[in-house]
XYZ file of C-alpha atoms in Angstrom:
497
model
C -19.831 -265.746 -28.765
C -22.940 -267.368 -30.185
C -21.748 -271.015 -28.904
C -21.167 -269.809 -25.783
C -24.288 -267.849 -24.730
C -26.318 -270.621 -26.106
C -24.937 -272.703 -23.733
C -25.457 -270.412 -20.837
C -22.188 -268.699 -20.347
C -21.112 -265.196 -19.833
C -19.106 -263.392 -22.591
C -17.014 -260.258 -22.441
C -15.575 -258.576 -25.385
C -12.868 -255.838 -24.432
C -11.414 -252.685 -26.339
C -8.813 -250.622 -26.152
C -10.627 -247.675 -26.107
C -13.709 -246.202 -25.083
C -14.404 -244.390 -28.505
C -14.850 -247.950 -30.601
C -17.416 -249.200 -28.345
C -20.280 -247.313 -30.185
C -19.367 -248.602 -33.442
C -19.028 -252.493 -31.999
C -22.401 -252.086 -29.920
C -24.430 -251.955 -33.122
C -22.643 -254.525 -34.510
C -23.250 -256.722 -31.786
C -26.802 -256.033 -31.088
C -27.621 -256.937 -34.840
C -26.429 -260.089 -34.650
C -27.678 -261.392 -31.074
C -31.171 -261.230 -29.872
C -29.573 -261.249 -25.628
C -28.856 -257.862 -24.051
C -25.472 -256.647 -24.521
C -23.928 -254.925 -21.624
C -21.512 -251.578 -22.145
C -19.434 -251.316 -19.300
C -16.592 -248.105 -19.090
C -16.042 -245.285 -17.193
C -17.523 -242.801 -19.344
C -20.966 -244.074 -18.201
C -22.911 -242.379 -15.479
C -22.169 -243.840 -11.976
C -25.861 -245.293 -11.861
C -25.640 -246.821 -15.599
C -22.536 -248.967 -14.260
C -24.289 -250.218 -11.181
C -26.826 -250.997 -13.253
C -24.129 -253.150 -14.999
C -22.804 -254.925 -12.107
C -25.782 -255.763 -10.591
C -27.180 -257.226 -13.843
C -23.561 -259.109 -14.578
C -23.696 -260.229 -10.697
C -26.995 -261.585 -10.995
C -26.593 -263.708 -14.112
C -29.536 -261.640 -15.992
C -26.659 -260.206 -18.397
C -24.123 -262.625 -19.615
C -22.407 -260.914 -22.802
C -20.585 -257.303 -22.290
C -18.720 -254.642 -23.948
C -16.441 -252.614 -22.353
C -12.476 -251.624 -21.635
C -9.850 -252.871 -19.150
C -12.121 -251.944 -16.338
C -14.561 -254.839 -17.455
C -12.341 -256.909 -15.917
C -13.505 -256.664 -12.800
C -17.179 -257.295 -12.845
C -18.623 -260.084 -10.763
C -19.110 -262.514 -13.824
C -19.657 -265.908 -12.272
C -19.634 -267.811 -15.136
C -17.739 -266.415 -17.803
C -17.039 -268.439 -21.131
C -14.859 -266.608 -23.318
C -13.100 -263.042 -23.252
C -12.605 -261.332 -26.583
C -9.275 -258.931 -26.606
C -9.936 -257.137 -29.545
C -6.875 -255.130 -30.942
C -4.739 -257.095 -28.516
C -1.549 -255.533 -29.182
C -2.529 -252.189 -28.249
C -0.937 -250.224 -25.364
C -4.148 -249.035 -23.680
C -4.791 -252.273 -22.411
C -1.720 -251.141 -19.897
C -2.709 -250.124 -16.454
C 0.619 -247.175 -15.060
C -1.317 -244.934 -12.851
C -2.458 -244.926 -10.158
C -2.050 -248.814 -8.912
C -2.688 -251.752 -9.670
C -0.526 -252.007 -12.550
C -1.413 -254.940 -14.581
C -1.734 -255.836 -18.944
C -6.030 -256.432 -18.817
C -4.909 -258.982 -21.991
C -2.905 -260.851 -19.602
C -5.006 -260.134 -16.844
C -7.745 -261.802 -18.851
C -5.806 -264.758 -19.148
C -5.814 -265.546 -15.708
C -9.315 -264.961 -15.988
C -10.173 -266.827 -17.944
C -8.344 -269.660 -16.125
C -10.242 -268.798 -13.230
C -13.454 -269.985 -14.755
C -12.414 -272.338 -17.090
C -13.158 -270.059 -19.947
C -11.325 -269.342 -23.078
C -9.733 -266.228 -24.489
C -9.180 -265.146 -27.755
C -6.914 -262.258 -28.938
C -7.709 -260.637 -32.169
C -5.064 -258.473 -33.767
C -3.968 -257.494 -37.760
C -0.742 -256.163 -36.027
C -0.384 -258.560 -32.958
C 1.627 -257.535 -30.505
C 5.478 -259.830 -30.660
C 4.891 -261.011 -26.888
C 1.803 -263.306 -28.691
C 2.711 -263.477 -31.923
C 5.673 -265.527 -29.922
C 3.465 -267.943 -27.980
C 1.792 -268.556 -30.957
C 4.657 -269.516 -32.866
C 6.368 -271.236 -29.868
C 2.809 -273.619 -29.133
C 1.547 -271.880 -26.203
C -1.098 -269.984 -28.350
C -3.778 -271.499 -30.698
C -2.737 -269.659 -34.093
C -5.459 -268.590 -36.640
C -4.327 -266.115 -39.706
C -6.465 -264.688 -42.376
C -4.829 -264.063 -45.236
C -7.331 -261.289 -47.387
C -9.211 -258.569 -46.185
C -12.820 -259.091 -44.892
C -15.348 -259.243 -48.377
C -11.880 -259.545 -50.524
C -11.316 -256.063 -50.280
C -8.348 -254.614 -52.223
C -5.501 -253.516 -49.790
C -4.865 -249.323 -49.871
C -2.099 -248.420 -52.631
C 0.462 -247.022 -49.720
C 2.650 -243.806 -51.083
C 5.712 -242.385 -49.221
C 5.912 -238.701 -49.254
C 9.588 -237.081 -49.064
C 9.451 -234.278 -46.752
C 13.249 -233.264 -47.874
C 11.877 -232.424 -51.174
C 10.219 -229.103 -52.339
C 12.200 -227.051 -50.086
C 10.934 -225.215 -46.580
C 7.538 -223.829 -47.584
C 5.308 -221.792 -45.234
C 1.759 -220.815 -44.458
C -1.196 -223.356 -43.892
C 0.563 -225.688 -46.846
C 3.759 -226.023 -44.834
C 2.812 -229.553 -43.213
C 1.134 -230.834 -46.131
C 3.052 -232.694 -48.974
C 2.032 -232.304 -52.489
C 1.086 -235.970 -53.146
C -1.412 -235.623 -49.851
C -2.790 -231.999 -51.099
C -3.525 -233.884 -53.928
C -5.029 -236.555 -53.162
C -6.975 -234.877 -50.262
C -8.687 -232.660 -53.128
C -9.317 -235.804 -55.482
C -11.377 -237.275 -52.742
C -13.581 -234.406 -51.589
C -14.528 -233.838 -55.432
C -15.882 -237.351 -55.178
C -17.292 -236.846 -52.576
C -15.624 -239.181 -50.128
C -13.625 -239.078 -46.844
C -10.227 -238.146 -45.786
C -8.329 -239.091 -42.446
C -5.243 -236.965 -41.242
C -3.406 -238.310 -38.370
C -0.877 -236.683 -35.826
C -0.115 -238.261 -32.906
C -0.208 -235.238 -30.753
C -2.197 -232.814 -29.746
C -2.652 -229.325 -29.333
C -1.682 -226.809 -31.402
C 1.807 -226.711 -31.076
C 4.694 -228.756 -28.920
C 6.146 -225.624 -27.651
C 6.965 -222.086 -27.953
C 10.530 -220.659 -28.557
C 12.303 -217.211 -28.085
C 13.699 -216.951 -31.969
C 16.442 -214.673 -30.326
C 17.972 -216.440 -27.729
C 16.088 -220.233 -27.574
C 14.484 -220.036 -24.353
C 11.528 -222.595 -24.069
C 8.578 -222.057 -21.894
C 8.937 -225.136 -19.651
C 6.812 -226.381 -16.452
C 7.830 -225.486 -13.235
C 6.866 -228.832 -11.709
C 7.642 -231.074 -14.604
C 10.570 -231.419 -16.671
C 9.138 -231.151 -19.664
C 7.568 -227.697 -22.260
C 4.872 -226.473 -21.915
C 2.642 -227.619 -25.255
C 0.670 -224.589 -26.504
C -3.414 -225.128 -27.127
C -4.388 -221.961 -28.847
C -7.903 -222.010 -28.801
C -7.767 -221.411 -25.315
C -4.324 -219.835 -25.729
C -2.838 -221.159 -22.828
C 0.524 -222.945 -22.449
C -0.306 -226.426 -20.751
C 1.545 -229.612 -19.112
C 0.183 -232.479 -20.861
C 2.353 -234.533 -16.975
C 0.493 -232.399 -14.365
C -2.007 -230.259 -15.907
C -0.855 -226.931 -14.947
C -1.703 -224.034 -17.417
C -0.095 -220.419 -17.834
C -0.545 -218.014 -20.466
C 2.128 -217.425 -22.936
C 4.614 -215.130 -22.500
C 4.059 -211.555 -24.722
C 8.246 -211.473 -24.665
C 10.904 -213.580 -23.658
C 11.978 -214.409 -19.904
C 15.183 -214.832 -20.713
C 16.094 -211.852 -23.224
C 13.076 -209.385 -23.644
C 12.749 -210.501 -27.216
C 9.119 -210.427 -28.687
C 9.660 -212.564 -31.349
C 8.515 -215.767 -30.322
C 7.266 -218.261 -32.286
C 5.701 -221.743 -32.091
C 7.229 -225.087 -33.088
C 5.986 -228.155 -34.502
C 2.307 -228.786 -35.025
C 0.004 -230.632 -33.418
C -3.935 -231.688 -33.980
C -5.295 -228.353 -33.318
C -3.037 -226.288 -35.710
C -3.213 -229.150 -38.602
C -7.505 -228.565 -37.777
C -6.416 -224.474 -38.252
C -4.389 -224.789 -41.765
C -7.237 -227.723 -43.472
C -9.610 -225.176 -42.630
C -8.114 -222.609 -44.348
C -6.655 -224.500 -47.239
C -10.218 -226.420 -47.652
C -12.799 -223.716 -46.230
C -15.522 -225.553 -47.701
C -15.020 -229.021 -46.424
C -16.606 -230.229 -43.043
C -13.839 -231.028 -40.768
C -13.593 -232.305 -37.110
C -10.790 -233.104 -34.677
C -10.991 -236.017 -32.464
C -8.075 -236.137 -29.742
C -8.045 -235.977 -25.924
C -8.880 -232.152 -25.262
C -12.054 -232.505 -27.770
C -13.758 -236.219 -26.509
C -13.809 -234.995 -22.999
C -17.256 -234.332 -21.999
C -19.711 -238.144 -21.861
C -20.578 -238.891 -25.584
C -18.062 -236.257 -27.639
C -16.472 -239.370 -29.148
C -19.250 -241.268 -30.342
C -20.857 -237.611 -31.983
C -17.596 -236.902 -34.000
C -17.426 -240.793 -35.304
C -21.078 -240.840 -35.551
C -21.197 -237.649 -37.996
C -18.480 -239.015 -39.763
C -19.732 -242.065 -40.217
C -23.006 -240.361 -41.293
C -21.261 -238.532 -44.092
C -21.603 -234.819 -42.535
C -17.880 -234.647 -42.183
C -15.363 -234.456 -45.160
C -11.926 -234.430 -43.233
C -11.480 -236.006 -39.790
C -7.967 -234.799 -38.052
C -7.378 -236.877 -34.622
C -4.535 -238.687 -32.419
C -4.258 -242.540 -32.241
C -7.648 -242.889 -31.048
C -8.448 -242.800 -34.559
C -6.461 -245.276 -35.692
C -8.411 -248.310 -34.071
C -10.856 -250.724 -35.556
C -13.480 -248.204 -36.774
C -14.924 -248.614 -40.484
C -15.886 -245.792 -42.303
C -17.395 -246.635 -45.675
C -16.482 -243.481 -47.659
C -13.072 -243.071 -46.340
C -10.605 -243.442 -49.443
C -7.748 -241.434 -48.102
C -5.409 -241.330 -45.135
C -2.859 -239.105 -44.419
C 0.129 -240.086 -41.812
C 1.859 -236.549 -41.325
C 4.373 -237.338 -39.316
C 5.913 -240.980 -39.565
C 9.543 -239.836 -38.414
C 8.376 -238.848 -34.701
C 6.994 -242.418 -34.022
C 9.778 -244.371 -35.795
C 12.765 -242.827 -33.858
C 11.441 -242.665 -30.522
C 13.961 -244.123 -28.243
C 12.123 -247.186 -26.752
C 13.046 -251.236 -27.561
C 9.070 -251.274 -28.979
C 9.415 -248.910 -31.335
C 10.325 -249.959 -34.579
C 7.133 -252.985 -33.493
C 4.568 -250.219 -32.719
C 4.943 -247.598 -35.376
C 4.632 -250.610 -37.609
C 1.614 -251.200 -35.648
C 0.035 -247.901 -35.767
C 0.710 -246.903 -39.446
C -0.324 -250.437 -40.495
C -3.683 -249.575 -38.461
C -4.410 -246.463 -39.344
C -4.120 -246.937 -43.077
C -6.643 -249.941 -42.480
C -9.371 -247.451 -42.047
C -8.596 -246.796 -46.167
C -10.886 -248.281 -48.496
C -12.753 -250.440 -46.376
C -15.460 -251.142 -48.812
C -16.239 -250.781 -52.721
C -13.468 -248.144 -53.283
C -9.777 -249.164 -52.695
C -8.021 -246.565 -50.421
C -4.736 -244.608 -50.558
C -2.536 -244.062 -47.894
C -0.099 -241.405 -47.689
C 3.091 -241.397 -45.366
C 5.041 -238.271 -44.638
C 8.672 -238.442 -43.951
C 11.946 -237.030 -44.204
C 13.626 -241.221 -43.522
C 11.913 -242.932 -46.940
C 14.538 -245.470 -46.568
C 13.888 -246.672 -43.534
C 13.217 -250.188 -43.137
C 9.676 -249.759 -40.957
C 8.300 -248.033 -43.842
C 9.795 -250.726 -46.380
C 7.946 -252.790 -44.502
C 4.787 -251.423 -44.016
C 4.213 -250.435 -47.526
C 4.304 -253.603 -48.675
C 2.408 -254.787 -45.181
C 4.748 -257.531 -44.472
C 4.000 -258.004 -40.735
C 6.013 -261.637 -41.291
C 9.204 -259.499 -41.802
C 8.839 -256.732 -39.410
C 8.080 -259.615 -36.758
C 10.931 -262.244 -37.928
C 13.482 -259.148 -37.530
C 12.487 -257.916 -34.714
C 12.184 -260.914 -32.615
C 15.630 -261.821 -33.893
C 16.754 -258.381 -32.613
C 15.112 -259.114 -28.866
C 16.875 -262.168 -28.596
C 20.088 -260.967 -29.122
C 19.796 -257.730 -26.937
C 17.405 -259.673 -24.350
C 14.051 -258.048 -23.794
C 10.671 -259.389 -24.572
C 9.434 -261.902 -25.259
C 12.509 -263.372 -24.064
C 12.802 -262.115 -20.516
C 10.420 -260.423 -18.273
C 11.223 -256.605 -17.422
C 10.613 -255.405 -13.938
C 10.904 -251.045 -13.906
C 11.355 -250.057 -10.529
C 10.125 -246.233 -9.964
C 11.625 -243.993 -6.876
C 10.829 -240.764 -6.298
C 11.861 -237.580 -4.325
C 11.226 -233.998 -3.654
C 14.920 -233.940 -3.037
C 17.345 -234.513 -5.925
C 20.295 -236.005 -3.539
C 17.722 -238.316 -1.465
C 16.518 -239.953 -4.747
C 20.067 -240.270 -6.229
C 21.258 -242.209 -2.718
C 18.583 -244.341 -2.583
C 18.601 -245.432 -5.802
C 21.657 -246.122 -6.145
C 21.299 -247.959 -2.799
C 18.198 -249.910 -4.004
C 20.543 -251.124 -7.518
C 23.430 -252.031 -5.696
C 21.304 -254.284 -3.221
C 19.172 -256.177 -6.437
C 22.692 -256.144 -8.407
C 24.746 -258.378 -5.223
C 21.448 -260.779 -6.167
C 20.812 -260.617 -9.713
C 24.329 -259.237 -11.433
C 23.786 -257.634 -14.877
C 20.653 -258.232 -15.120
C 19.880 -254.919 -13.451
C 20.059 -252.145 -15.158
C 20.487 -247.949 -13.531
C 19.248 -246.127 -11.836
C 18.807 -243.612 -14.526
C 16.783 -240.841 -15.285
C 13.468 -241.199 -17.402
C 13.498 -238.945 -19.832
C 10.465 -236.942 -18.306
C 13.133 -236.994 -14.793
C 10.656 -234.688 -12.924
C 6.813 -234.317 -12.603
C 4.915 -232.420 -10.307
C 7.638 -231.681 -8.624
C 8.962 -235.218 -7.283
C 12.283 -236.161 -9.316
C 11.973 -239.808 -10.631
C 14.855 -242.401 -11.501
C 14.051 -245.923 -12.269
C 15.613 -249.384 -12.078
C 15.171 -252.466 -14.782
C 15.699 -255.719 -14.079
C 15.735 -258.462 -16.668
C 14.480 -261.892 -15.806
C 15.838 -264.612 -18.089
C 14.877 -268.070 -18.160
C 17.368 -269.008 -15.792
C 15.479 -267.103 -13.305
C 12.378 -268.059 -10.901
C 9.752 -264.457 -11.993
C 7.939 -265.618 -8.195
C 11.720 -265.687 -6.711
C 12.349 -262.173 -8.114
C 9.411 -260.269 -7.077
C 9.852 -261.555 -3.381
C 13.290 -260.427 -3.847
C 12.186 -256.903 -5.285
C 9.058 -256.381 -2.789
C 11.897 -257.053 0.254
C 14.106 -254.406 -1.168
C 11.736 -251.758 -1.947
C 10.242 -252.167 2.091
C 13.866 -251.946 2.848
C 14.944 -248.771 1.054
C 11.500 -247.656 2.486
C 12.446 -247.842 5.937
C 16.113 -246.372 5.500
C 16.376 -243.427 7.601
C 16.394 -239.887 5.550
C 14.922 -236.519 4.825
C 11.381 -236.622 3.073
C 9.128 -239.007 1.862
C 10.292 -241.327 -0.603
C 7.684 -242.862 -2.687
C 8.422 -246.215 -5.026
C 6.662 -248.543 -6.921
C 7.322 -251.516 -9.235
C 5.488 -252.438 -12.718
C 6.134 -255.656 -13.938
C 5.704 -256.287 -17.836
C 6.004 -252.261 -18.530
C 4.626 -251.192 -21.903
């Protein structure tokens, strides 16, 4: 960064997420004397015109921000910085335009004769590829920053012990434990749960009936300091049901946890530790992210509970102790990427242990200890995870060895959607064979009330990508204009996360 804003050029350093830039920004502004621009859209409207007019000017030539920060007017911009490259919230879905801002920035980049540099501890495979194939510039640092000691990583067998209840039901002995050890020390603990709210969903413990959406396919999760029953797909709220719909019963009960109960039982089982929650439904008001990290980074919270958000490139000096409480849900969701990213995320979350002075300990929760993410990831061997897995994408063929274009159509009517669909695949398959794949049903297959199937199609290197598209785009406006009932709406994504 230095080199280049000596010599005149504009910088931009992106993050995943809008919760690390507070944490960076200080960084940054210690270290260069030049205004530093934050750029994202939880700024007021005026503070980002302020931006743009300062980046489309020239008077501001380094800045801070997320994808969005893509699309100032720079005019002579030297380098981009994708920091955490590999993560998913670089991903654009909805609404349009759909585009990777880490590829994105590489055309950039070309654009102005810049460079680009990705910085990763758990790259993603599409660049850990390039690198290893030439395309990439590779760089690799082999200890942690000021030769700290990596966190002693313990698996916690959930199968053991027995079903327990009350607030100590989610919480393994090792974790209880260790969670105690630290707060006598007076340090910092981390629980993580990817999900929020207080619990998945609510079921009739006569006869099984689940609350679910009636425009989405999907249950209703239940937030209960609010105690309403919400769609995390379309936002719609109700309030739970006092009996069952189905049967009458009144025994109904919740199932699973999520961030808000896990906040509910620490409480209880640690009444006099400071704890926060950091997830979607708390960070939504302008600066509710940078006061939780800020306090905890200040030492005025004991226990921090929060979602992935949590998980990225923040360093908290007193943190000794991380708690994963449920590995099992990430590594057997059903998606090519996910042996890769729950590597990824438990690898990155139990970086935040032990950053400094004190080495950190990082507990895992399962009821799978044998499985081979978590043989990996204890002994962080991100050669091995990557070696097999690439090995495993060859053979099946997805990325990085083809290109996957997801084709989205949707319907108000279930029939309509299931012709055209099947209309649009037949069409791409007399063109492209095998290589396209449905229609099928995602596995939310309705939300807001529009039914959804989707088509992949997997380019190979025998294949022109430019010949493709042209190929898809002609299709879609073809199926567009076939005569029906309704509207039919479709889009394509290229390079889906």
């Amino acid at each position: 960064m230095r080199e280049q804003l000596d010599q005149g050029k504009q910088v931009l350093y992106m993050l995943p997420e809008i919760a690390l830039t507070t944490q960076i920004i200080e960084r940054l502004r210690k270290h260069f004397s030049s205004a530093i621009g934050v750029f994202h859209s939880r700024l007021t409207p005026a503070a980002r015109r302020k931006v743009w007019k300062k980046v489309s000017e020239g008077s501001l030539r380094a800045v801070l921000g997320v994808r969005s920060s893509l699309f100032l007017p720079f005019s002579d911009l030297g380098l981009i910085i994708v920091d955490e490259e590999h993560d998913s919230s670089y991903k654009q879905y909805d609404p349009a335009p759909r585009y990777h801002a880490r590829d994105a920035g590489m055309m950039l980049a070309r654009i102005h004769g810049g460079r680009v540099l990705l910085g990763s501890a758990t790259p993603s495979l599409e660049s850990y590829h390039n690198a290893l194939s030439g395309r990439y510039g590779f760089v690799e640092l082999l200890t942690r920053y000021g030769e700290v000691m990596m966190p002693e990583m313990v698996i916690a067998d959930t199968r053991r012990g027995g079903k327990k209840r009350g607030p100590s039901a989610r919480f393994s002995p090792l974790l209880l434990e260790a969670m105690e050890e630290a707060l006598k020390r007076e340090e910092q603990v981390i629980l993580f749960q990817n999900r929020r709210g207080f619990s998945p969903f609510l079921m009739c413990s006569d006869c099984g009936h689940v609350p679910a959406c009636t425009n989405c396919s999907v249950s209703y999760t239940y937030h209960k300091s609010i105690n309403r029953l919400v769609c995390h797909y379309c936002g719609k709220s109700v309030r739970p049901p006092s009996e069952c719909p189905d049967c009458g019963s009144v025994n109904i009960s919740t199932m699973g946890f999520g961030t808000e109960r896990i906040e509910e039982e620490i409480r209880l089982l640690f009444p006099s530790a400071r704890v926060a929650r950091m997830d979607q439904d708390t960070v939504r008001n302008r600066g509710a992210a940078s006061d939780i990290l800020s306090s905890f980074a200040a030492g005025e919270t004991d226990i921090l509970i929060g979602t992935q958000m949590i998980s990225k490139g923040l360093d908290f000096e007193r943190l000794t102790v991380v708690g994963i409480l449920d590995a099992d849900n990430m590594m057997h969701f059903p998606d090519f990427r996910a042996h890769e990213r729950s590597f990824q995320l438990m690898e990155q979350v139990s970086g935040r242990a032990g950053r400094r002075t004190r080495r950190g300990k990082v507990i895992i929760q399962t009821a799978d200890p044998a499985n081979m993410v978590l043989r990996q990831v204890l002994k962080h061997d991100y050669r091995s995870m990557s070696s097999a897995q690439l090995e495993e994408r060859a053979l099946f063929g997805y990325p990085p060895f083809t290109r996957i274009i997801r084709i989205a159509l949707k319907h108000r009517d279930l029939d309509e959607l299931s012709a055209s669909a099947a209309r649009l695949a037949d069409t791409l398959r007399r063109h492209l064979g095998n290589r396209v794949l449905g229609p099928e049903f995602p596995m939310v297959m309705q939300v807001q009330k529009w039914y959804i199937k989707t088509v992949m199609i997997k380019i190979d290197s025998t294949l022109s990508p430019s010949k493709v598209k042209e190929l898809v785009r002609r299709t879609m406006e073809s199926e567009l204009k076939y005569p029906r009932k309704g509207l039919l709406r479709i889009h394509a994504d290229v390079d889906p996360q």
